[in-house]
Amino acid sequence: MKKPGLPTLDGALAEAIELHKRGKLNPARKLYREVIARQPRNTTALELLGQLHGETGDYAEAAKVLARAVDLAPDSLIATFNLASSLKALNRDAEAEAQFRRAAQLSPRNALIHLNIGVTLSRQRRFVEALAEYRSAIELDTKMASAHVNLGQALFQLGRYAEAAGS
């Protein structure tokens, strides 16, 4: 039953999304929170609130909200990828890697996901494993410059200088 003076959940969520798109982040955040308070299992509101926190650099809060979204919707590529990205921004590389790998299971032909797995592996100094991920990213998107750069850097870290120069 709708409380007097409150918009419907659909209306509040639509308004929050519109505010978010227009860059009015504080009012959008407030509306997302209101929707979640009224419907704690609303994965769309959780995903978008988490994304908003990530956009504003509040990665700890983003990770917290997005973890809830992933728990409720484990097949959500958006929530999983954004959770992984937030964990990566917090330098929680092992956790980020695990979430990026979950995202890769949901979307195995996504070059950006493979690139990010490679980055988390490189940050853990697991360069040999990172090479395979960078190569997968390049195979899926030959023009992805960051995958080529990271491949070269991983090869360099492994002392494979001639290969690094050619990557």
PDB file of N, CA and C in Angstrom, residues 118-119 121-131 134 148-165 167:
ATOM      1  N   GLY A 118      43.449  -9.401 -16.142  1.00  0.00           N
ATOM      2  CA  GLY A 118      44.890  -9.264 -16.334  1.00  0.00           C
ATOM      3  C   GLY A 118      45.494  -8.202 -15.429  1.00  0.00           C
ATOM      4  N   VAL A 119      44.815  -7.082 -15.321  1.00  0.00           N
ATOM      5  CA  VAL A 119      45.317  -5.998 -14.468  1.00  0.00           C
ATOM      6  C   VAL A 119      45.377  -6.445 -13.013  1.00  0.00           C
ATOM      7  N   LEU A 121      45.664  -9.449 -11.903  1.00  0.00           N
ATOM      8  CA  LEU A 121      46.747 -10.433 -11.789  1.00  0.00           C
ATOM      9  C   LEU A 121      48.110  -9.744 -11.779  1.00  0.00           C
ATOM     10  N   SER A 122      48.296  -8.768 -12.656  1.00  0.00           N
ATOM     11  CA  SER A 122      49.569  -8.039 -12.691  1.00  0.00           C
ATOM     12  C   SER A 122      49.823  -7.321 -11.376  1.00  0.00           C
ATOM     13  N   ARG A 123      48.790  -6.732 -10.820  1.00  0.00           N
ATOM     14  CA  ARG A 123      48.956  -6.031  -9.548  1.00  0.00           C
ATOM     15  C   ARG A 123      49.311  -6.992  -8.425  1.00  0.00           C
ATOM     16  N   GLN A 124      49.000  -8.279  -8.605  1.00  0.00           N
ATOM     17  CA  GLN A 124      49.390  -9.306  -7.641  1.00  0.00           C
ATOM     18  C   GLN A 124      50.724  -9.953  -8.037  1.00  0.00           C
ATOM     19  N   ARG A 125      51.352  -9.390  -9.066  1.00  0.00           N
ATOM     20  CA  ARG A 125      52.646  -9.851  -9.586  1.00  0.00           C
ATOM     21  C   ARG A 125      52.548 -11.259 -10.167  1.00  0.00           C
ATOM     22  N   ARG A 126      51.403 -11.617 -10.690  1.00  0.00           N
ATOM     23  CA  ARG A 126      51.168 -12.919 -11.321  1.00  0.00           C
ATOM     24  C   ARG A 126      51.169 -12.698 -12.839  1.00  0.00           C
ATOM     25  N   PHE A 127      52.347 -12.319 -13.340  1.00  0.00           N
ATOM     26  CA  PHE A 127      52.472 -11.853 -14.712  1.00  0.00           C
ATOM     27  C   PHE A 127      52.221 -12.941 -15.755  1.00  0.00           C
ATOM     28  N   VAL A 128      52.632 -14.160 -15.487  1.00  0.00           N
ATOM     29  CA  VAL A 128      52.422 -15.239 -16.463  1.00  0.00           C
ATOM     30  C   VAL A 128      50.925 -15.445 -16.686  1.00  0.00           C
ATOM     31  N   GLU A 129      50.162 -15.476 -15.613  1.00  0.00           N
ATOM     32  CA  GLU A 129      48.710 -15.628 -15.738  1.00  0.00           C
ATOM     33  C   GLU A 129      48.090 -14.408 -16.426  1.00  0.00           C
ATOM     34  N   ALA A 130      48.628 -13.244 -16.126  1.00  0.00           N
ATOM     35  CA  ALA A 130      48.105 -12.008 -16.719  1.00  0.00           C
ATOM     36  C   ALA A 130      48.274 -12.018 -18.241  1.00  0.00           C
ATOM     37  N   LEU A 131      49.381 -12.583 -18.718  1.00  0.00           N
ATOM     38  CA  LEU A 131      49.616 -12.634 -20.169  1.00  0.00           C
ATOM     39  C   LEU A 131      48.448 -13.279 -20.903  1.00  0.00           C
ATOM     40  N   TYR A 134      45.513 -10.825 -21.053  1.00  0.00           N
ATOM     41  CA  TYR A 134      45.742  -9.735 -22.001  1.00  0.00           C
ATOM     42  C   TYR A 134      45.618 -10.246 -23.438  1.00  0.00           C
ATOM     43  N   HIS A 148      47.193  -4.097 -25.205  1.00  0.00           N
ATOM     44  CA  HIS A 148      48.536  -4.199 -25.806  1.00  0.00           C
ATOM     45  C   HIS A 148      49.593  -3.626 -24.864  1.00  0.00           C
ATOM     46  N   VAL A 149      49.284  -2.473 -24.275  1.00  0.00           N
ATOM     47  CA  VAL A 149      50.233  -1.828 -23.353  1.00  0.00           C
ATOM     48  C   VAL A 149      50.483  -2.723 -22.145  1.00  0.00           C
ATOM     49  N   ASN A 150      49.417  -3.237 -21.563  1.00  0.00           N
ATOM     50  CA  ASN A 150      49.568  -4.092 -20.380  1.00  0.00           C
ATOM     51  C   ASN A 150      50.270  -5.397 -20.710  1.00  0.00           C
ATOM     52  N   LEU A 151      50.025  -5.937 -21.893  1.00  0.00           N
ATOM     53  CA  LEU A 151      50.743  -7.136 -22.327  1.00  0.00           C
ATOM     54  C   LEU A 151      52.239  -6.846 -22.374  1.00  0.00           C
ATOM     55  N   GLY A 152      52.605  -5.726 -22.990  1.00  0.00           N
ATOM     56  CA  GLY A 152      54.016  -5.345 -23.062  1.00  0.00           C
ATOM     57  C   GLY A 152      54.639  -5.163 -21.689  1.00  0.00           C
ATOM     58  N   GLN A 153      53.908  -4.550 -20.780  1.00  0.00           N
ATOM     59  CA  GLN A 153      54.429  -4.336 -19.430  1.00  0.00           C
ATOM     60  C   GLN A 153      54.617  -5.660 -18.689  1.00  0.00           C
ATOM     61  N   ALA A 154      53.679  -6.590 -18.863  1.00  0.00           N
ATOM     62  CA  ALA A 154      53.813  -7.896 -18.202  1.00  0.00           C
ATOM     63  C   ALA A 154      55.009  -8.657 -18.773  1.00  0.00           C
ATOM     64  N   LEU A 155      55.158  -8.610 -20.091  1.00  0.00           N
ATOM     65  CA  LEU A 155      56.314  -9.265 -20.716  1.00  0.00           C
ATOM     66  C   LEU A 155      57.621  -8.653 -20.200  1.00  0.00           C
ATOM     67  N   PHE A 156      57.650  -7.338 -20.086  1.00  0.00           N
ATOM     68  CA  PHE A 156      58.830  -6.648 -19.569  1.00  0.00           C
ATOM     69  C   PHE A 156      59.131  -7.104 -18.140  1.00  0.00           C
ATOM     70  N   GLN A 157      58.090  -7.199 -17.297  1.00  0.00           N
ATOM     71  CA  GLN A 157      58.278  -7.643 -15.912  1.00  0.00           C
ATOM     72  C   GLN A 157      58.840  -9.056 -15.844  1.00  0.00           C
ATOM     73  N   LEU A 158      58.536  -9.857 -16.856  1.00  0.00           N
ATOM     74  CA  LEU A 158      59.039 -11.233 -16.908  1.00  0.00           C
ATOM     75  C   LEU A 158      60.422 -11.324 -17.565  1.00  0.00           C
ATOM     76  N   GLY A 159      60.959 -10.168 -17.951  1.00  0.00           N
ATOM     77  CA  GLY A 159      62.282 -10.158 -18.576  1.00  0.00           C
ATOM     78  C   GLY A 159      62.255 -10.586 -20.043  1.00  0.00           C
ATOM     79  N   ARG A 160      61.115 -10.585 -20.640  1.00  0.00           N
ATOM     80  CA  ARG A 160      60.969 -10.983 -22.040  1.00  0.00           C
ATOM     81  C   ARG A 160      60.936  -9.725 -22.895  1.00  0.00           C
ATOM     82  N   TYR A 161      62.099  -9.056 -22.932  1.00  0.00           N
ATOM     83  CA  TYR A 161      62.190  -7.715 -23.492  1.00  0.00           C
ATOM     84  C   TYR A 161      61.928  -7.657 -24.989  1.00  0.00           C
ATOM     85  N   ALA A 162      62.419  -8.619 -25.730  1.00  0.00           N
ATOM     86  CA  ALA A 162      62.201  -8.611 -27.188  1.00  0.00           C
ATOM     87  C   ALA A 162      60.709  -8.741 -27.498  1.00  0.00           C
ATOM     88  N   GLU A 163      60.026  -9.629 -26.778  1.00  0.00           N
ATOM     89  CA  GLU A 163      58.577  -9.793 -26.972  1.00  0.00           C
ATOM     90  C   GLU A 163      57.840  -8.526 -26.550  1.00  0.00           C
ATOM     91  N   ALA A 164      58.296  -7.916 -25.466  1.00  0.00           N
ATOM     92  CA  ALA A 164      57.646  -6.706 -24.968  1.00  0.00           C
ATOM     93  C   ALA A 164      57.753  -5.590 -25.997  1.00  0.00           C
ATOM     94  N   ALA A 165      58.897  -5.482 -26.618  1.00  0.00           N
ATOM     95  CA  ALA A 165      59.092  -4.424 -27.629  1.00  0.00           C
ATOM     96  C   ALA A 165      58.186  -4.628 -28.822  1.00  0.00           C
ATOM     97  N   SER A 167      55.114  -6.015 -28.730  1.00  0.00           N
ATOM     98  CA  SER A 167      53.688  -6.177 -28.409  1.00  0.00           C
ATOM     99  C   SER A 167      52.876  -4.941 -28.639  1.00  0.00           C
TER     100      SER A 167
END
